[in-house]
Short mmCIF file of C-alpha atoms and ligand atoms in Angstrom, two decimals:
data_model
loop_
_atom_site.label_atom_id
_atom_site.label_comp_id
_atom_site.label_asym_id
_atom_site.label_seq_id
_atom_site.Cartn_x
_atom_site.Cartn_y
_atom_site.Cartn_z
CA MET P 1 200.98 96.71 171.87
CA ILE P 2 204.64 95.87 172.24
CA GLU P 3 206.11 95.46 175.71
CA LEU P 4 208.50 98.40 176.23
CA LYS P 5 210.78 99.05 179.18
CA TYR P 6 211.65 102.58 178.14
CA GLY P 7 208.52 103.77 176.37
CA ALA P 8 206.04 106.44 177.49
CA ALA P 9 205.73 106.77 181.28
CA ARG P 10 202.01 107.56 180.93
CA GLN P 11 199.33 107.60 178.24
CA GLU P 12 197.36 110.73 179.13
CA PRO P 13 198.46 114.38 179.51
CA ARG P 14 199.72 115.32 183.00
CA GLN P 15 197.15 117.25 185.05
CA ASP P 16 199.22 118.22 188.11
CA ALA P 17 199.64 121.88 189.09
CA ALA P 18 203.14 122.27 187.62
CA MET P 19 202.00 120.95 184.25
CA GLN P 20 198.88 123.10 184.24
CA ARG P 21 201.05 126.10 184.99
CA PHE P 22 203.37 125.30 182.06
CA ARG P 23 200.36 124.74 179.78
CA GLY P 24 198.80 128.06 180.72
CA HIS P 25 201.94 130.08 179.93
CA ARG P 26 201.50 129.87 176.14
CA VAL P 27 204.22 132.48 175.49
CA GLY P 28 207.87 131.80 176.21
CA GLN P 29 211.26 133.29 175.48
CA PHE P 30 213.96 131.00 174.10
CA ILE P 31 217.58 132.17 174.43
CA HIS P 32 220.53 130.82 172.47
CA TRP P 33 223.72 132.25 173.90
CA GLY P 34 227.22 130.91 173.86
CA LEU P 35 230.63 131.49 172.24
CA TYR P 36 228.95 131.55 168.81
CA ALA P 37 227.51 134.96 169.75
CA LEU P 38 231.02 136.46 169.41
CA PRO P 39 231.73 135.71 165.71
CA ALA P 40 227.97 136.00 165.12
CA GLY P 41 227.99 134.18 161.78
CA ARG P 42 231.12 135.86 160.39
CA TRP P 43 234.58 134.21 160.20
CA GLU P 44 237.73 135.76 158.75
CA GLY P 45 235.70 138.61 157.27
CA LYS P 46 233.21 136.36 155.51
CA ASP P 47 229.55 135.90 156.30
CA VAL P 48 228.63 132.25 156.66
CA GLU P 49 225.01 131.96 155.63
CA PHE P 50 223.97 129.27 158.06
CA ALA P 51 222.71 129.18 161.65
CA ALA P 52 225.33 131.06 163.71
CA GLU P 53 225.54 128.33 166.37
CA PHE P 54 226.76 125.91 163.66
CA LEU P 55 229.66 128.17 162.63
CA PRO P 56 232.49 125.96 163.99
CA ARG P 57 231.23 123.04 161.89
CA VAL P 58 230.21 124.90 158.76
CA ALA P 59 233.38 127.02 158.61
CA LYS P 60 235.51 124.06 159.82
CA ILE P 61 237.11 126.12 162.57
CA PRO P 62 240.00 124.39 164.39
CA GLN P 63 238.99 123.39 167.91
CA GLN P 64 241.69 125.51 169.60
CA ARG P 65 240.60 128.65 167.80
CA TRP P 66 237.00 128.05 168.82
CA GLU P 67 237.95 127.50 172.44
CA ALA P 68 240.08 130.67 172.38
CA LEU P 69 236.84 132.64 171.92
CA ALA P 70 236.28 132.05 175.63
CA ASN P 71 238.98 134.67 176.32
CA ASP P 72 236.86 137.27 174.52
CA PHE P 73 233.64 136.37 176.30
CA THR P 74 234.06 139.28 178.69
CA LEU P 75 230.38 140.12 179.37
CA ALA P 76 231.19 143.78 178.72
CA ASP P 77 227.51 144.61 178.36
CA PHE P 78 225.71 141.71 180.08
CA ASP P 79 222.99 142.49 182.59
CA ALA P 80 220.61 139.66 183.53
CA ASP P 81 218.05 142.19 184.78
CA ARG P 82 217.85 143.83 181.35
CA TRP P 83 217.18 140.48 179.68
CA ALA P 84 214.51 139.67 182.23
CA ASP P 85 212.92 143.11 181.80
CA THR P 86 212.69 142.45 178.06
CA ALA P 87 210.94 139.14 178.74
CA VAL P 88 208.48 140.94 181.00
CA ALA P 89 207.91 143.60 178.32
CA MET P 90 207.18 140.83 175.81
CA GLY P 91 204.64 139.18 178.06
CA ALA P 92 206.68 135.96 178.22
CA ARG P 93 205.65 133.69 181.08
CA TYR P 94 208.68 131.38 180.86
CA MET P 95 212.18 131.37 179.50
CA THR P 96 214.33 128.53 178.16
CA ILE P 97 218.10 129.05 177.96
CA THR P 98 220.94 127.07 176.36
CA THR P 99 223.00 125.81 179.31
CA LYS P 100 225.17 123.88 176.85
CA HIS P 101 224.81 123.86 173.07
CA HIS P 102 226.40 121.48 170.53
CA ASP P 103 229.89 123.03 170.90
CA GLY P 104 229.99 121.87 174.53
CA PHE P 105 230.49 125.30 176.12
CA CYS P 106 228.63 125.60 179.44
CA LEU P 107 226.99 128.76 180.78
CA TRP P 108 227.50 127.53 184.34
CA PRO P 109 230.74 126.61 186.13
CA SER P 110 230.50 122.86 185.67
CA ALA P 111 232.71 120.58 187.74
CA HIS P 112 232.78 118.06 184.90
CA THR P 113 234.54 120.10 182.19
CA ASP P 114 236.86 123.10 181.92
CA PHE P 115 234.95 124.52 179.00
CA HIS P 116 232.64 126.85 180.89
CA MET P 117 231.78 130.41 181.83
CA GLY P 118 233.78 130.20 185.05
CA ASN P 119 236.95 130.02 182.94
CA THR P 120 236.22 133.20 180.97
CA PRO P 121 237.63 136.61 182.03
CA SER P 122 234.66 137.56 184.24
CA GLY P 123 234.32 134.11 185.78
CA ARG P 124 230.67 134.88 186.45
CA ASP P 125 227.91 132.28 186.73
CA VAL P 126 225.64 133.87 184.14
CA LEU P 127 223.17 131.00 184.41
CA GLY P 128 222.72 131.65 188.12
CA GLU P 129 222.34 135.38 187.50
CA LEU P 130 219.67 134.74 184.86
CA VAL P 131 217.72 132.31 187.05
CA ALA P 132 217.66 134.89 189.83
CA ALA P 133 216.69 137.82 187.58
CA TYR P 134 213.86 136.01 185.78
CA GLU P 135 212.43 134.36 188.87
CA ALA P 136 212.45 137.68 190.73
CA ARG P 137 209.98 138.83 188.04
CA GLY P 138 207.82 135.72 188.25
CA ILE P 139 209.08 134.18 185.00
CA ASP P 140 209.75 130.43 185.08
CA VAL P 141 213.18 129.30 183.88
CA ASN P 142 213.78 126.13 181.86
CA PHE P 143 217.12 124.69 180.77
CA TYR P 144 218.02 123.69 177.21
CA TYR P 145 220.71 121.00 177.19
CA SER P 146 222.33 119.54 174.09
CA VAL P 147 223.13 115.87 174.46
CA LEU P 148 225.12 116.12 171.21
CA ASP P 149 228.58 117.44 172.11
CA TRP P 150 231.11 118.18 169.34
CA ARG P 151 233.95 118.72 171.79
CA HIS P 152 233.79 115.86 174.29
CA PRO P 153 236.29 113.12 173.35
CA ASP P 154 233.80 110.37 174.24
CA TRP P 155 230.91 111.68 172.17
CA ARG P 156 230.02 109.35 169.26
CA PHE P 157 227.56 109.88 166.41
CA THR P 158 227.45 106.14 165.71
CA LEU P 159 228.56 103.08 167.63
CA GLU P 160 230.67 100.92 165.32
CA ASN P 161 232.62 98.76 167.77
CA ASP P 162 233.31 97.97 171.43
CA ALA P 163 235.61 100.96 171.80
CA ASP P 164 232.79 103.25 170.64
CA ASN P 165 230.40 101.59 173.07
CA LEU P 166 232.80 102.11 175.95
CA ALA P 167 233.51 105.71 175.06
CA PHE P 168 229.85 106.53 174.62
CA ALA P 169 228.97 104.91 177.94
CA ARG P 170 231.46 107.32 179.55
CA TYR P 171 229.88 110.17 177.64
CA LEU P 172 226.38 109.32 178.85
CA ASP P 173 227.73 109.17 182.38
CA PHE P 174 229.29 112.62 181.95
CA ALA P 175 226.03 114.09 180.60
CA MET P 176 224.03 112.51 183.45
CA LYS P 177 226.44 114.07 185.96
CA GLN P 178 226.06 117.48 184.34
CA LEU P 179 222.29 117.18 184.51
CA GLU P 180 222.45 116.15 188.17
CA GLU P 181 224.69 119.15 188.74
CA LEU P 182 222.21 121.51 187.06
CA ALA P 183 219.34 120.09 189.13
CA GLU P 184 221.38 120.48 192.31
CA ARG P 185 222.77 123.96 191.66
CA TYR P 186 219.51 125.46 190.35
CA PRO P 187 216.71 123.55 192.09
CA SER P 188 214.10 126.16 191.14
CA VAL P 189 214.39 125.25 187.43
CA LYS P 190 210.93 124.38 186.09
CA GLY P 191 211.78 122.31 183.04
CA PHE P 192 214.40 120.74 180.80
CA TRP P 193 214.46 121.09 177.02
CA PHE P 194 216.69 118.46 175.47
CA ASP P 195 218.21 118.69 172.04
CA GLY P 196 220.86 116.91 169.97
CA THR P 197 219.32 113.49 170.55
CA TRP P 198 218.86 112.44 166.91
CA ASP P 199 222.07 110.48 166.36
CA GLU P 200 222.21 106.67 166.16
CA SER P 201 224.30 106.56 169.34
CA VAL P 202 221.53 108.16 171.41
CA LYS P 203 218.74 106.22 169.72
CA ALA P 204 220.54 102.99 170.65
CA ASN P 205 220.46 104.07 174.32
CA GLY P 206 216.80 104.78 174.94
CA TRP P 207 217.29 103.46 178.50
CA TRP P 208 219.48 106.47 179.24
CA THR P 209 216.84 108.98 178.11
CA TRP P 210 214.36 107.17 180.38
CA GLU P 211 216.84 107.36 183.27
CA VAL P 212 217.40 111.08 182.70
CA GLU P 213 213.66 111.77 182.83
CA ARG P 214 213.33 109.64 185.96
CA MET P 215 216.31 111.25 187.70
CA LEU P 216 215.09 114.80 187.02
CA LYS P 217 211.56 114.03 188.18
CA LYS P 218 212.82 112.45 191.36
CA ARG P 219 215.05 115.38 192.24
CA LEU P 220 212.76 118.15 191.01
CA PRO P 221 209.09 117.34 191.66
CA GLY P 222 206.88 118.88 188.98
CA VAL P 223 209.71 119.39 186.49
CA VAL P 224 208.53 119.39 182.87
CA VAL P 225 210.58 117.53 180.23
CA ASN P 226 210.24 117.80 176.44
CA SER P 227 209.71 114.82 174.15
CA ARG P 228 212.91 115.49 172.20
CA LEU P 229 214.91 113.88 175.01
CA ARG P 230 213.36 110.51 174.55
CA ALA P 231 213.95 107.35 172.61
CA ASP P 232 212.37 104.00 173.47
CA ASP P 233 213.82 100.44 173.49
CA LEU P 234 213.61 100.30 169.69
CA GLY P 235 214.96 103.77 169.00
CA ALA P 236 211.59 105.43 168.29
CA ARG P 237 211.83 109.13 169.19
CA HIS P 238 209.31 111.56 170.73
CA VAL P 239 206.46 109.03 170.36
CA ASP P 240 207.12 105.45 171.41
CA THR P 241 206.63 102.36 169.27
CA ASN P 242 203.08 102.00 170.65
CA GLY P 243 202.16 105.56 169.64
CA HIS P 244 202.35 107.18 173.08
CA LEU P 245 204.06 110.51 173.65
CA MET P 246 207.26 110.28 175.71
CA GLY P 247 208.18 113.15 178.02
CA ASP P 248 205.55 115.70 179.04
CA TYR P 249 204.98 117.63 175.84
CA GLU P 250 205.73 117.22 172.17
CA SER P 251 208.63 119.41 170.98
CA GLY P 252 209.00 118.47 167.32
CA TYR P 253 207.67 121.73 165.86
CA GLU P 254 210.91 123.53 165.06
CA ARG P 255 210.51 126.65 162.89
CA ARG P 256 207.17 125.33 161.66
CA LEU P 257 203.68 125.04 163.10
CA PRO P 258 200.98 122.41 162.65
CA GLU P 259 198.36 123.15 159.99
CA PRO P 260 195.76 125.37 161.70
CA TRP P 261 192.98 122.87 160.93
CA ASP P 262 194.92 119.88 162.26
CA THR P 263 192.94 119.54 165.48
CA SER P 264 194.55 116.14 166.18
CA VAL P 265 197.51 117.92 167.82
CA ALA P 266 195.15 119.45 170.40
CA THR P 267 194.84 116.10 172.17
CA ARG P 268 198.28 116.46 173.75
CA ASP P 269 200.60 119.11 175.14
CA TRP P 270 203.09 120.59 172.71
CA GLU P 271 205.32 123.57 172.12
CA ALA P 272 206.65 125.13 168.93
CA CYS P 273 209.92 127.05 168.84
CA MET P 274 210.68 129.79 166.33
CA THR P 275 213.54 132.03 165.24
CA ILE P 276 213.14 135.78 164.61
CA PRO P 277 215.38 135.71 161.51
CA GLN P 278 214.76 132.98 158.95
CA ALA P 279 217.07 130.31 160.26
CA SER P 280 219.54 131.25 163.00
CA TRP P 281 219.19 130.63 166.73
CA GLY P 282 222.45 132.20 167.78
CA TYR P 283 222.93 135.91 166.95
CA HIS P 284 223.90 136.27 163.27
CA GLN P 285 225.05 139.76 162.31
CA GLY P 286 224.93 139.40 158.51
CA PRO P 287 222.17 140.61 156.17
CA TRP P 288 221.32 136.96 155.48
CA ALA P 289 219.73 136.95 158.94
CA GLN P 290 219.12 140.63 159.67
CA SER P 291 217.11 141.28 156.51
CA THR P 292 214.66 138.48 157.32
CA LEU P 293 213.42 139.42 160.78
CA LYS P 294 209.77 138.64 161.40
CA HIS P 295 207.20 141.37 161.98
CA PRO P 296 205.66 141.59 165.47
CA TRP P 297 202.25 140.72 163.98
CA ASP P 298 203.77 137.59 162.41
CA VAL P 299 204.76 136.62 165.94
CA VAL P 300 201.29 137.41 167.30
CA ASP P 301 199.78 135.28 164.51
CA MET P 302 201.95 132.34 165.54
CA ILE P 303 201.17 132.79 169.24
CA ALA P 304 197.43 132.71 168.51
CA HIS P 305 197.89 129.82 166.07
CA CYS P 306 199.63 127.71 168.74
CA THR P 307 197.15 128.67 171.46
CA SER P 308 194.22 127.69 169.22
CA LEU P 309 195.61 124.15 169.03
CA GLY P 310 196.58 123.88 172.69
CA GLY P 311 200.30 124.53 172.22
CA ASN P 312 202.91 126.91 173.64
CA PHE P 313 205.01 129.25 171.52
CA LEU P 314 208.69 129.76 172.31
CA LEU P 315 210.21 132.76 170.51
CA ASN P 316 213.99 132.71 170.26
CA PHE P 317 216.37 135.55 171.06
CA GLY P 318 220.07 135.57 170.20
CA PRO P 319 221.89 137.99 172.50
CA ARG P 320 225.15 139.44 171.14
CA GLY P 321 228.70 138.53 172.15
CA ASP P 322 229.04 141.43 174.59
CA GLY P 323 225.90 140.32 176.42
CA SER P 324 223.59 142.98 175.02
CA LEU P 325 220.32 142.11 173.32
CA ALA P 326 219.96 142.97 169.65
CA PRO P 327 217.88 146.21 169.51
CA ALA P 328 215.65 144.84 166.72
CA GLU P 329 214.74 141.86 168.91
CA VAL P 330 214.02 144.09 171.90
CA GLU P 331 211.69 146.14 169.69
CA ILE P 332 209.82 143.04 168.51
CA ALA P 333 209.49 141.91 172.13
CA ARG P 334 208.11 145.32 173.10
CA ARG P 335 205.47 145.37 170.35
CA VAL P 336 204.37 141.77 170.93
CA GLY P 337 204.11 142.61 174.63
CA GLU P 338 202.05 145.72 173.99
CA TRP P 339 199.59 143.59 172.04
CA LEU P 340 199.51 140.93 174.76
CA ALA P 341 199.01 143.54 177.48
CA VAL P 342 195.71 144.45 175.81
CA ASN P 343 194.71 141.10 174.31
CA GLY P 344 196.37 138.53 176.55
CA GLU P 345 193.02 137.27 177.85
CA ALA P 346 192.66 135.47 174.48
CA ILE P 347 196.06 133.75 174.93
CA TYR P 348 197.14 133.05 178.54
CA GLY P 349 195.30 130.13 180.05
CA CYS P 350 193.54 129.53 176.73
CA GLY P 351 193.54 126.58 174.37
CA PHE P 352 191.66 124.65 171.73
CA ALA P 353 188.00 125.66 171.28
CA GLU P 354 186.30 122.35 170.52
CA GLY P 355 183.55 122.69 167.92
CA TRP P 356 184.73 126.08 166.59
CA GLU P 357 186.08 125.39 163.13
CA TYR P 358 189.05 127.11 161.52
CA GLN P 359 187.83 129.68 158.98
CA GLY P 360 190.97 131.26 157.52
CA TRP P 361 190.81 134.79 159.00
CA GLY P 362 192.65 133.74 162.16
CA TYR P 363 191.95 131.54 165.15
CA PHE P 364 189.38 130.72 167.78
CA THR P 365 190.76 130.21 171.29
CA ARG P 366 188.95 129.32 174.51
CA ASP P 367 189.80 130.15 178.10
CA THR P 368 190.21 126.77 179.79
CA SER P 369 188.68 127.89 183.08
CA SER P 370 185.91 130.35 182.13
CA GLY P 371 185.02 128.80 178.76
CA GLN P 372 185.08 132.25 177.12
CA VAL P 373 185.63 131.94 173.35
CA PHE P 374 187.75 134.48 171.46
CA ALA P 375 188.38 135.16 167.79
CA VAL P 376 191.91 136.44 167.04
CA VAL P 377 191.77 138.03 163.58
CA THR P 378 195.31 137.93 162.17
CA ARG P 379 194.34 137.74 158.45
CA LEU P 380 191.67 140.35 157.89
CA PRO P 381 189.98 139.84 154.46
CA ALA P 382 190.34 142.70 151.92
CA SER P 383 186.67 143.49 152.53
CA GLY P 384 187.59 144.52 156.05
CA ARG P 385 184.87 142.16 157.25
CA VAL P 386 185.08 138.89 159.05
CA ARG P 387 182.41 136.22 158.84
CA LEU P 388 182.04 134.26 162.04
CA GLN P 389 180.52 130.84 161.52
CA LEU P 390 179.43 129.59 164.95
CA PRO P 391 178.97 125.95 165.86
CA ALA P 392 175.51 124.75 164.76
CA GLY P 393 172.80 125.64 167.26
CA LEU P 394 174.60 128.71 168.65
CA GLU P 395 174.00 132.38 167.99
CA LEU P 396 175.93 135.51 168.84
CA THR P 397 174.41 137.54 171.65
CA GLY P 398 177.25 140.00 172.23
CA LEU P 399 180.69 141.00 171.03
CA ARG P 400 183.48 142.79 172.84
CA THR P 401 187.04 143.78 171.97
CA PRO P 402 189.45 143.75 174.95
CA GLY P 403 190.79 147.22 174.10
CA THR P 404 187.67 149.16 173.24
CA GLY P 405 184.60 147.41 174.61
CA ALA P 406 181.32 146.48 172.90
CA HIS P 407 181.61 145.94 169.15
CA PRO P 408 178.72 145.97 166.59
CA TYR P 409 177.92 142.96 164.39
CA ASN P 410 175.35 141.85 161.82
CA ARG P 411 173.44 138.61 161.71
CA LEU P 412 173.56 137.07 158.20
CA ALA P 413 171.88 133.73 158.91
CA ASP P 414 171.43 131.26 161.74
CA SER P 415 174.89 130.95 163.36
CA VAL P 416 176.52 133.25 160.74
CA PHE P 417 177.54 136.76 161.75
CA GLU P 418 179.61 139.51 160.18
CA VAL P 419 181.93 141.99 161.88
CA GLU P 420 183.50 145.12 160.37
CA LEU P 421 187.14 145.47 161.49
CA ARG P 422 188.74 147.93 159.07
CA ALA P 423 189.30 150.57 161.75
CA GLY P 424 192.11 150.17 164.25
CA LEU P 425 194.39 148.02 162.09
CA GLU P 426 197.54 149.73 163.35
CA ALA P 427 196.92 148.20 166.79
CA GLY P 428 197.56 144.78 165.25
CA PRO P 429 195.35 141.69 165.07
CA ALA P 430 191.87 142.33 166.49
CA VAL P 431 190.51 140.17 169.27
CA LEU P 432 186.78 139.55 169.70
CA ALA P 433 185.32 138.06 172.86
CA LEU P 434 182.17 136.20 171.84
CA GLU P 435 179.03 135.97 173.93
CA THR P 436 176.78 133.20 172.68
CA GLY P 437 173.41 131.65 173.34
CA LEU P 438 171.39 128.72 172.09
CA LEU P 439 169.50 129.41 168.86
CA ALA P 440 165.78 129.64 169.57
CA GLY P 441 163.66 126.83 168.08
C1 JFZ Z 1 218.33 122.19 166.96
C2 JFZ Z 1 219.72 122.78 167.03
O1 JFZ Z 1 220.57 122.10 166.13
C3 JFZ Z 1 219.66 124.26 166.74
O2 JFZ Z 1 220.95 124.84 166.85
C4 JFZ Z 1 218.74 124.92 167.74
O3 JFZ Z 1 219.26 124.79 169.05
C5 JFZ Z 1 217.35 124.29 167.64
C6 JFZ Z 1 216.40 124.82 168.68
O4 JFZ Z 1 217.43 122.87 167.81
O5 JFZ Z 1 217.91 122.21 165.61
C7 JFZ Z 1 216.90 121.42 165.19
C8 JFZ Z 1 216.22 120.60 166.04
C9 JFZ Z 1 215.15 119.83 165.57
C10 JFZ Z 1 214.80 119.89 164.25
C11 JFZ Z 1 215.48 120.70 163.38
C12 JFZ Z 1 216.54 121.47 163.86
N1 JFZ Z 1 213.71 119.13 163.80
O6 JFZ Z 1 213.05 118.45 164.61
O7 JFZ Z 1 213.37 119.17 162.60
#
């Protein structure tokens, strides 16, 4: 053990009510929205096949031309209630929105920069409108904030000399003030999701990431902060030099999930975030993105996968430049939500089912309060039959599907049962609620 001033604040998962609430959500909606939604991956008639929010860098767009996009951000078709209704339809229990992404543009009227929504034609506080609309529907709102800032004159990627150190100290002060401002203006916010913390400059200032976490928790009791914010005294990120998770949950799973048999991740809180197209967070209009959209059942598979290992799943949406949601994304949300409306008892409030081993056809989950075990069958074998191998000493005494009720099964051997699931495939992955008893003898 090394003595750390800015390492993990605690060594065990939080168990307070706010954290338990976050943990039980399991399904969240991520939103990436900013000026990059206007060009949507296309510049001067050419598709740029890279994440749309990176367009200014990848296409080397002059700063003034990028900032001029603010004049076109007119919100012609923006309606916070419609976004929130889509989240409800999807069955999302929380939402995380980009208050400021890497280009520095702010979705709220910040007193610490001119580059914000208040200086666009509508002048509206879209962040405030979204907080109100989502919370009115019982959906928790979290804020994404990029520490990396391509526009701010004091931002530094590396610290080469005293001048860099001075400039970056001013930058950290600016970012702290913006975060204080967010906490003050929107005190109902439930969590902060930090990004853009990987550069040497940030890693050399682990004290600041500690201070940010402390400041937010002091002002907003219960607030939940992701591990991506944090660096320790020695520049270790997410997990400190002594191996303890910093922040409240691990947020390193970006467009990938842990292996389904890697039960080691179930010992702590975590969240995975995922794009609908292959690799863009901001709306990208080109076929490079639009031809790669995931199927709703792919999304359901990932939700169950995360739940089975005690993690949350944050599905990203990239609204368009006029403020409307992309119809294909609304449709995916609707179909995922239809599935959750029937089968959500296997997801919400559920987590890792200790002792129930991964068997390839899908995932076991367990309701953390009732103890009810579920099988979510996302990869039905070609036989149409699923073999359920129960933990040694248990047998199946009943089977139920949330949609249709009691379901037949065959006993093959002690603790081995078989279920026929060919029928009803169009309704998506089947869920089985398992009733078990101790094997006699
Ligand atoms: C970052 C951003 O650069 C991106 O635009 C988006 O906002 C995403 C959610 O976060 O991208 C990342 C962040 C982390 C990793 C990879 C890309 N990572 O941990 O491998």
